[in-house]
Coordinates of C-alpha atoms in Angstrom, one line a residue:
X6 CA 102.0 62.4 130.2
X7 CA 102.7 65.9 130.1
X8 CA 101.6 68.1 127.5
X9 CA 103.5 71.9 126.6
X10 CA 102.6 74.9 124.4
X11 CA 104.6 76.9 122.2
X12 CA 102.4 78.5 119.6
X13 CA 99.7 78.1 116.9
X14 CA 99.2 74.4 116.9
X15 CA 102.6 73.5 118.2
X16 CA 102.8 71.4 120.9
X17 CA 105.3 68.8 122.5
X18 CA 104.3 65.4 124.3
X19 CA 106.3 64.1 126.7
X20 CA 105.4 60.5 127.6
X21 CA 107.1 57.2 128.9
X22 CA 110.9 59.3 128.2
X23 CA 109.6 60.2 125.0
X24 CA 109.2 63.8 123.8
X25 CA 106.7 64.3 120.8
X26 CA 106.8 67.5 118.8
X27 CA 103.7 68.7 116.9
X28 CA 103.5 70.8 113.7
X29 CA 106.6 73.0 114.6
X30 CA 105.7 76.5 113.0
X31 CA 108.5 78.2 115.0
X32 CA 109.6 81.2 112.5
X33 CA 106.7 84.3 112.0
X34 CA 106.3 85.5 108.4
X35 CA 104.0 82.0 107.1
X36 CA 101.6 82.1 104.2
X37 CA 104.0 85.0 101.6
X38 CA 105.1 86.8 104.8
X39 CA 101.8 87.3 106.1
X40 CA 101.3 85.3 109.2
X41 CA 103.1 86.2 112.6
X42 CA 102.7 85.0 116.0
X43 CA 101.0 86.1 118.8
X44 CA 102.0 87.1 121.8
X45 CA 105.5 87.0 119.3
X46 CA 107.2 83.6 119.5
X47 CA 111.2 83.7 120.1
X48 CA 112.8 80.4 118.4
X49 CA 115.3 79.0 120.9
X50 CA 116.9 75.7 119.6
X51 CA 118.0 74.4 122.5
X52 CA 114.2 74.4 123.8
X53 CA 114.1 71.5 121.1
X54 CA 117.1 69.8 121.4
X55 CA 115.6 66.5 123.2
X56 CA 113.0 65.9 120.2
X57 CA 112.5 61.9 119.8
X58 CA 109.6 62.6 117.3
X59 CA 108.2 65.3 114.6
X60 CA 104.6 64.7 114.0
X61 CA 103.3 67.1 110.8
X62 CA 99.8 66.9 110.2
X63 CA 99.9 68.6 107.0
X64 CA 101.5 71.0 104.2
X65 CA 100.0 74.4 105.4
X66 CA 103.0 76.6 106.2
X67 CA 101.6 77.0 109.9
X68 CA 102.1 73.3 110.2
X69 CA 104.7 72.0 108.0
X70 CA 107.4 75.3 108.7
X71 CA 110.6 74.5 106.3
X72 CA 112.5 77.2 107.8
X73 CA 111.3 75.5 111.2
X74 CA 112.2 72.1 109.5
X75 CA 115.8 73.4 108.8
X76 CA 116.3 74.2 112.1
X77 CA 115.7 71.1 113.8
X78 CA 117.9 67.9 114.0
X79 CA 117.5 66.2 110.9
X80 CA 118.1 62.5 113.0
X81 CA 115.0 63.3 114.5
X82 CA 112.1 61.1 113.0
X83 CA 109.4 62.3 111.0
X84 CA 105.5 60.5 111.9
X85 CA 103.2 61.6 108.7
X86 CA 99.5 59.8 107.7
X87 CA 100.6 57.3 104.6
X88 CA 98.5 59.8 102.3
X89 CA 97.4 58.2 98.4
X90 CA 100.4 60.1 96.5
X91 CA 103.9 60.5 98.6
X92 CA 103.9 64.4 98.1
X93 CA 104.2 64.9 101.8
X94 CA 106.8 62.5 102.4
X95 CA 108.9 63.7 99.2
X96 CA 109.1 67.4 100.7
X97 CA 109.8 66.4 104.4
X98 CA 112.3 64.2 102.9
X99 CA 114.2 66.5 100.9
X100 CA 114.5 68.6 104.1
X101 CA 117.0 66.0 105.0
X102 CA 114.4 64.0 107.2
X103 CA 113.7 60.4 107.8
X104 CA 109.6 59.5 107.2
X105 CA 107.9 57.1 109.1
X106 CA 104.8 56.8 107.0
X107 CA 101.5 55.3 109.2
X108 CA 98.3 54.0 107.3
X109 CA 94.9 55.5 108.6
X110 CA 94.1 54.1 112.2
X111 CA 97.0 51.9 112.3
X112 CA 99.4 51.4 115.8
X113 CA 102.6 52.8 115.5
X114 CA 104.8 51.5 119.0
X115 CA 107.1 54.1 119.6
X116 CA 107.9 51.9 122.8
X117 CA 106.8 49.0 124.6
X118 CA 104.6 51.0 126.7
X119 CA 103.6 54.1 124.1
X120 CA 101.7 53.9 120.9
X121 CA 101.0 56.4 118.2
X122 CA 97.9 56.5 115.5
X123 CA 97.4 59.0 112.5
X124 CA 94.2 59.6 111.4
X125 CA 93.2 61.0 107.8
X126 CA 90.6 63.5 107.4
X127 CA 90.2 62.2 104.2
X128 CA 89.5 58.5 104.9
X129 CA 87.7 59.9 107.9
X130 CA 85.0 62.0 106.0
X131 CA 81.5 60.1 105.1
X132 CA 80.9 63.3 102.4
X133 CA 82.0 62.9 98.8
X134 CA 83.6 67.0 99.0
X135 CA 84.9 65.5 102.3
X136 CA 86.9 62.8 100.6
X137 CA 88.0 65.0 97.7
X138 CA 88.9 68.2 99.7
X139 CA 90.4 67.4 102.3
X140 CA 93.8 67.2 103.2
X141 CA 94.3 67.5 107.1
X142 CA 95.5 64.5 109.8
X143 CA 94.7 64.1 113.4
X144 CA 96.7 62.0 115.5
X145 CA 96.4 59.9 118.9
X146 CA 98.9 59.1 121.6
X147 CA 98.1 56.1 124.2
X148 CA 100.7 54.7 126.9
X149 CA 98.2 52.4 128.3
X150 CA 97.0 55.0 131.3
X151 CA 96.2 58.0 129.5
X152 CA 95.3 59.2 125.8
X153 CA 96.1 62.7 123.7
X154 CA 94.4 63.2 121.1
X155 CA 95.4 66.3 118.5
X156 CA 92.5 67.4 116.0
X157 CA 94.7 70.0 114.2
X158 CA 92.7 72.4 112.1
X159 CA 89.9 69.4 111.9
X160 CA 85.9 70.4 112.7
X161 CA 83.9 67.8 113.5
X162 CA 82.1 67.5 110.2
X163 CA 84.7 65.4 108.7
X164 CA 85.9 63.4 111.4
X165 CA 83.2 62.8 113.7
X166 CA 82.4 58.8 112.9
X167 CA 86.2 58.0 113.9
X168 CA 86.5 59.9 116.8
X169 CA 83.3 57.7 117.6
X170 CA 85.3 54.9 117.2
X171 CA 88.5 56.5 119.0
X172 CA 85.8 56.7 122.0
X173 CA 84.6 53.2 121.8
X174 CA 88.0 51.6 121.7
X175 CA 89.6 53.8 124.2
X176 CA 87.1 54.8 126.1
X177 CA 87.6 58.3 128.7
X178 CA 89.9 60.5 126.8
X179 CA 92.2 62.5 128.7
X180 CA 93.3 65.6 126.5
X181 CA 91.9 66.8 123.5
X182 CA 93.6 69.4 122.0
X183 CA 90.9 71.0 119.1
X184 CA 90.2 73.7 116.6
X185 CA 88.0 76.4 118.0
X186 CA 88.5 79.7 115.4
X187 CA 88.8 80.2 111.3
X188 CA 91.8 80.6 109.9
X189 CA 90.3 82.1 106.5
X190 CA 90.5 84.8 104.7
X191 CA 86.7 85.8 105.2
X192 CA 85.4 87.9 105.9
X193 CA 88.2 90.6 105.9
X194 CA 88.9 90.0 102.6
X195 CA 85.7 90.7 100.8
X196 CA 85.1 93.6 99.2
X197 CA 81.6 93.8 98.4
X198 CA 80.6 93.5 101.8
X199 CA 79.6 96.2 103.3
X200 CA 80.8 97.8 107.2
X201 CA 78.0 96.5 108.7
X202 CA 78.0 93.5 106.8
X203 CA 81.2 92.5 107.3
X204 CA 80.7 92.8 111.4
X205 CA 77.9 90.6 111.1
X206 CA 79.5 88.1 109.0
X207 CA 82.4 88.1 111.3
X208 CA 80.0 87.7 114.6
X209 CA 78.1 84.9 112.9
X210 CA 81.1 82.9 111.9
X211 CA 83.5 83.6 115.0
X212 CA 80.4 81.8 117.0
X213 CA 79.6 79.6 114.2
X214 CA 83.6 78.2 114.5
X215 CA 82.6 77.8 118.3
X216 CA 80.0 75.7 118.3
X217 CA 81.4 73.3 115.9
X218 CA 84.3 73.1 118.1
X219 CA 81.6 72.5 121.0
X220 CA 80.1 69.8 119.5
X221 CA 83.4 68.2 118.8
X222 CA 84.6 68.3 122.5
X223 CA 81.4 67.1 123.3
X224 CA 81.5 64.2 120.4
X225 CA 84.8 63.2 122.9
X226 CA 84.1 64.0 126.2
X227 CA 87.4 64.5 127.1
X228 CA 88.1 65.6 130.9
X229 CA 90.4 68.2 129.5
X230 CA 90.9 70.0 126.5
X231 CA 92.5 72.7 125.2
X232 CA 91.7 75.3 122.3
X233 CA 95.0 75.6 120.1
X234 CA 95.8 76.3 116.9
X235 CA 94.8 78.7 113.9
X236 CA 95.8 81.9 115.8
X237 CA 97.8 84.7 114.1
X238 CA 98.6 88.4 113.5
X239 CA 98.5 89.5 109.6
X240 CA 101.6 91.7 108.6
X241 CA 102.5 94.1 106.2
X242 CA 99.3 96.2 104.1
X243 CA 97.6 93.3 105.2
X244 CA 97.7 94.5 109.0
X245 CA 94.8 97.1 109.0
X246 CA 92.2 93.6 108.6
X247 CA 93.4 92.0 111.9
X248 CA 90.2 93.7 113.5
X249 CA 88.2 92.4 110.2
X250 CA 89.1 88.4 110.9
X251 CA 87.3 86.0 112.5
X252 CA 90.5 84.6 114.5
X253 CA 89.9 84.9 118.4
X254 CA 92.5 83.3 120.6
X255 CA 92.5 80.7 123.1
X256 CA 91.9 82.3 126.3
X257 CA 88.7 84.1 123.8
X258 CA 87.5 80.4 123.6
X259 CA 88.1 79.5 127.1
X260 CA 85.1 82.5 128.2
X261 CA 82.7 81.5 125.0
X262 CA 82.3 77.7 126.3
X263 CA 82.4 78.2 130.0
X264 CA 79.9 81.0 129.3
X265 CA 77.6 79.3 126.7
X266 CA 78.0 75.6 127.2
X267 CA 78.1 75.6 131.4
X268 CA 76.4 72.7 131.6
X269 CA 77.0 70.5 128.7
X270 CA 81.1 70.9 129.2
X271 CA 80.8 71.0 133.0
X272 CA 82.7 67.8 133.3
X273 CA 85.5 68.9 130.9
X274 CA 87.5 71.0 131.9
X275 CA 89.0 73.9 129.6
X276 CA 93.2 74.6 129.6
X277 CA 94.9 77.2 128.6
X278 CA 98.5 77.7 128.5
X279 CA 101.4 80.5 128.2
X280 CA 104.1 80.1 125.8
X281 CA 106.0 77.2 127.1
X282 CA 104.4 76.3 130.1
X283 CA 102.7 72.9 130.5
X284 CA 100.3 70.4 131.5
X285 CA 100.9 67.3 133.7
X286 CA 97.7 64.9 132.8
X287 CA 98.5 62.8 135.5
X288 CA 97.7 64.6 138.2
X289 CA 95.8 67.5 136.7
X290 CA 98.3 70.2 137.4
X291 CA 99.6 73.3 135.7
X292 CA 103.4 74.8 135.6
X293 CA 101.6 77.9 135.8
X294 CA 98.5 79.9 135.6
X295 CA 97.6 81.6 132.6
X296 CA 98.3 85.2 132.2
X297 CA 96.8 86.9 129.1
X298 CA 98.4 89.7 127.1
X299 CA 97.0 93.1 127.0
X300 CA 95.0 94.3 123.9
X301 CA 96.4 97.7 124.3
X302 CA 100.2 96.0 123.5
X303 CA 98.6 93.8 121.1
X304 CA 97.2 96.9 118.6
X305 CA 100.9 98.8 119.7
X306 CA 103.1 95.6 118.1
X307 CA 100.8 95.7 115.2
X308 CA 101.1 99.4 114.8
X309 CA 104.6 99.6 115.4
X310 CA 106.2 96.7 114.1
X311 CA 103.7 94.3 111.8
X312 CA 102.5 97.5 109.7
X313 CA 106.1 97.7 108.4
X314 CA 106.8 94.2 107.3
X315 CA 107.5 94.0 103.2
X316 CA 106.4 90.7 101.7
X317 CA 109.3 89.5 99.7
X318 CA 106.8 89.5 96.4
X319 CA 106.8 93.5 97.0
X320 CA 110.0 93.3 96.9
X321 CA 110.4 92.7 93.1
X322 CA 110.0 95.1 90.3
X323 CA 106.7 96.4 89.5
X324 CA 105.3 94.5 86.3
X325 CA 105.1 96.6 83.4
X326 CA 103.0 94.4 80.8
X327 CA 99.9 93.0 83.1
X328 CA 98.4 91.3 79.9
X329 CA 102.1 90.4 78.1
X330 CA 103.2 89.1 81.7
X331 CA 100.5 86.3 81.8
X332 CA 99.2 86.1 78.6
X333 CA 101.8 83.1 78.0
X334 CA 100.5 81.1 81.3
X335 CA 96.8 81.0 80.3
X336 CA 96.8 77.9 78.1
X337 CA 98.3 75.4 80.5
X338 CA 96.5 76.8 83.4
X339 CA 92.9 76.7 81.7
X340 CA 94.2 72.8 80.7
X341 CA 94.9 71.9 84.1
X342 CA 92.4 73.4 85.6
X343 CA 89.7 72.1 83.4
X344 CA 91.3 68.5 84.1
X345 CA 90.7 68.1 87.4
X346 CA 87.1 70.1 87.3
X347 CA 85.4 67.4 85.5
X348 CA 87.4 64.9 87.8
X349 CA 85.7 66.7 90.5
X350 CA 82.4 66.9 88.8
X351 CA 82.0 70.6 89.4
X352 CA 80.2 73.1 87.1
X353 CA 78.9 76.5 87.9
X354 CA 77.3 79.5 85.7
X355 CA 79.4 82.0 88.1
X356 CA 82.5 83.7 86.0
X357 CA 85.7 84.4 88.1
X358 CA 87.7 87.0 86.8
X359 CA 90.9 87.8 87.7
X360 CA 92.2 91.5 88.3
X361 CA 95.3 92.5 86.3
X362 CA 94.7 96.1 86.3
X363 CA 92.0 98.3 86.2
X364 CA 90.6 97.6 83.2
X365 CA 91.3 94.3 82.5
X366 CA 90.7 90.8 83.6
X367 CA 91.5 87.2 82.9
X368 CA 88.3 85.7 82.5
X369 CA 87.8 82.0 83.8
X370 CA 84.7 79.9 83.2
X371 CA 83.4 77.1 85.8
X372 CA 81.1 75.3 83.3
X373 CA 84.3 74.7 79.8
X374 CA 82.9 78.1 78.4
X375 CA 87.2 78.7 78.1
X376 CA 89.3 81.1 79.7
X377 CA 90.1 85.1 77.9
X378 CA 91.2 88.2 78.3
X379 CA 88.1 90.8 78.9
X380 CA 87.9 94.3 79.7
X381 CA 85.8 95.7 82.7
X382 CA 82.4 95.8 80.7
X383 CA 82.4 92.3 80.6
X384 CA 82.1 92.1 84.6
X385 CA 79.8 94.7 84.8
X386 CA 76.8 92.7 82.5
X387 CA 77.5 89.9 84.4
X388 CA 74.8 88.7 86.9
X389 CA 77.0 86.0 88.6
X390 CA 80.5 86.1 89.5
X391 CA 83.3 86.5 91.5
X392 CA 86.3 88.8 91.3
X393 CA 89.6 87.7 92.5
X394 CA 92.7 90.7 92.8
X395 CA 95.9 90.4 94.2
X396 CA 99.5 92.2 93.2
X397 CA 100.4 91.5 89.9
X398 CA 103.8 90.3 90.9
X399 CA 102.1 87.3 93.1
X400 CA 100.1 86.4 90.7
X401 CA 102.4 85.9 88.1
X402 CA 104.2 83.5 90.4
X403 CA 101.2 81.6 91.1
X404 CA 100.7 81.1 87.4
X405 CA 104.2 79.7 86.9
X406 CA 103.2 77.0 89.3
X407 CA 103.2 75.6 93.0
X408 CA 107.0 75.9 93.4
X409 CA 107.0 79.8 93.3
X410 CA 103.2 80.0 94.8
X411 CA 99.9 78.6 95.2
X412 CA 96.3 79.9 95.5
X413 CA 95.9 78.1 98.6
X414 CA 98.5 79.6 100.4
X415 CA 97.7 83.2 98.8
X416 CA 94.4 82.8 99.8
X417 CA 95.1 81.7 103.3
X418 CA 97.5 84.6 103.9
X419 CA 94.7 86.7 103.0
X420 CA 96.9 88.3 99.8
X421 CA 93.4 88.2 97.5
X422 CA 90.5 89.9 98.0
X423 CA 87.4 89.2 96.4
X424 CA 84.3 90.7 95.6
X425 CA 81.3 88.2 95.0
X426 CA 77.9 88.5 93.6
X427 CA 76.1 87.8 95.4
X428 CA 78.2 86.9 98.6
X429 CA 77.5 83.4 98.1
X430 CA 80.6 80.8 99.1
X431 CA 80.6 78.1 96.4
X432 CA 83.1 75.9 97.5
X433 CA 84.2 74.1 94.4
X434 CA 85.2 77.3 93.2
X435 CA 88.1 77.8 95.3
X436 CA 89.5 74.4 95.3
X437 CA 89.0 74.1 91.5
X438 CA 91.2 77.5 91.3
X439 CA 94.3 76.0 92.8
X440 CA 94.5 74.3 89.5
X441 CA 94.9 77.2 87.6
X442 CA 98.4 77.2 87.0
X443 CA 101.1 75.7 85.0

């Protein structure tokens, strides 16, 4: 079994004749233009030519690419969990693939000797947010000598009773290849935290991502593993936050665990490839050793190239009317919004107002109090709340509805900034937002 490393989370696994490619973001510009690469990933087609498999965890544009998608064979089989509604499979089937849809757990032979299981976050989690939030797979690959296993972008917290399981029934666990950094927008993209602040809150969570990962590797015990996925470059007038994030890379990892776990993850041992190069399980070995890029070229292609990307929303004409604009979207999106809030059981006294221009918001109660126009007044007597700005011209596609945009994805690419009071994270505010639209 031999596994090799691309990018981001995309890996292939070769096994038994079989090659098995993994969440194949292979074009920069994800999340509105705002994600890219690092060190910068070249697409070469005939590197994927002899695909037998696509596995896609999820719908995040760093794992389910369709620009990627277009690329690739479209003979080429598509593995995805059997998730409640058939969202998934209806867009990776109207890229002109063929779904192979797996329940939670199940064996899927994809030969005599090689089986493949899916694993839902979802089903996984023992939490009620757990079961309602989340929306991530992890997968496992056996040939009956060896076993992969691919978290994805899964921490332990929602996973960790079937990996138990996964350790019972398969018992020493040859590669794990597992989340180790945040792919958030925060800290870098709130505004009402101060310099110092904002260091602090990125030192806390960068370690805070790392020991979760820890505990996850140790949860497995694998006797290798391999920190993937998550990395990224922001583009554009986003590039000046790259410094701000809490996004380390894998080699980063690699020195945190050796350095703070050296006895607890002495018997695993921590891989860490170049783009393309690869990893024979069998007898431990590596195509080639890791070199790691400079810092000094890093800053350069982010000066000289990533500062000057356009995001295709900045492309369009300015919007003249902020409040005639949206005005005609609020309705609907207050509707649906409310609709799945008290599906979700979630209330909160903190407002969220939404930026349109300087003096104005759209004001959005958590707790039915409606949804309104306000000026800037209104924010300032208010004790609670959160502030949510973005360019108008995103926006307005978001309100239209998920086929132009999607909070989600906005917020991922780290187009809105937010300032909170106080710089509290209530969760169910951010996944009840993604309702608001039409």
């Amino acid at each position: 079994m031999k596994i090799t490393y691309y990018t981001a989370a995309v890996v292939s696994v070769e096994v038994d004749g079989l090659k098995i490619l993994c969440d194949p973001w292979l074009y920069p510009g994800a999340f509105y233009g705002s994600w890219y690469h690092y060190p910068p990933f070249e697409f070469d087609p005939e590197e994927f030519s002899d695909i037998d498999y696509i596995y896609i965890s999820h719908t995040h544009e760093d794992h389910l690419c369709a620009k990627s998608m277009e690329a690739l064979n479209k003979d080429i089989p598509v593995l995805i969990h059997k998730f409640k509604s058939p969202f998934v499979k209806k867009i990776v089937e109207r890229m002109g693939f063929n779904v192979i849809e797996i329940p939670h757990g199940e064996r899927y032979n994809l030969t005599d000797n090689v089986h493949f299981k899916v694993f839902s976050s979802q089903e996984s989690s023992e939490s009620d947010e757990g079961k309602q939030t989340a929306i991530d797979t992890y997968c496992l690959i056996n040939d009956g000598k060896h076993t992969f296993v691919n978290t994805n972008d899964n921490f332990i917290e929602n996973i960790e009773s079937e990996l138990h399981k996964i350790k019972e029934e398969y018992g020493d666990i040859d590669f794990l290849a597992n989340v180790y950094t945040s792919a958030s927008c925060y800290p870098q993209t709130t505004l009402s935290l101060s310099g110092d602040e904002l260091e602090k809150e990125k030192n806390r969570v960068t370690k805070w991502c790392y020991d979760r990962s820890a505990t996850l590797i140790k949860a497995l015990n694998p006797k290798y593993y391999m920190p993937f996925a998550g990395f990224y470059l922001l583009s554009g007038k986003l590039s000046h936050l790259n410094n701000k994030r809490v996004n380390s890379c894998p080699y980063e990892a690699k020195q945190y665990f050796e350095e703070n776990y050296p006895y607890s993850l002495k018997n695993n041992k921590c891989i860490v490839l170049n783009r393309g190069e690869s990893f024979d399980i069998k007898d431990g070995s590596q195509s080639k050793e890791y070199i790691h890029y400079s810092y000094e070229e890093k800053q350069k292609y982010i000066d000289d190239f990533l500062s000057n990307i356009k995001f295709d929303y900045e492309k369009k004409d300015p919007i003249q009317d902020p409040i005639g604009e949206t005005h005609s979207f609020l309705e609907d999106c207050y509707t649906r919004m409310e609709k799945h809030r008290k599906r979700l059981d979630f209330s909160t006294d903190t407002s969220v107002y939404i930026k349109i221009d300087s003096d104005n918001y759209i004001y959005v109660s958590m707790n039915g109090g409606g949804c309104y126009f306000v000026d800037k007044k209104h924010l300032l007597n208010s004790d609670k709340y959160v502030t949510m700005e973005m360019d108008l011209r995103l926006l307005v596609d978001i309100l239209k509805g998920p086929r132009y945009a999607h909070w989600d994805n906005a917020d991922t690419g780290s187009h809105i900034s937010y300032t909170k009071k106080p710089n509290i994270h209530e969760k169910g505010i951010y996944h009840v937002i993604c309702y608001f639209h039409s």
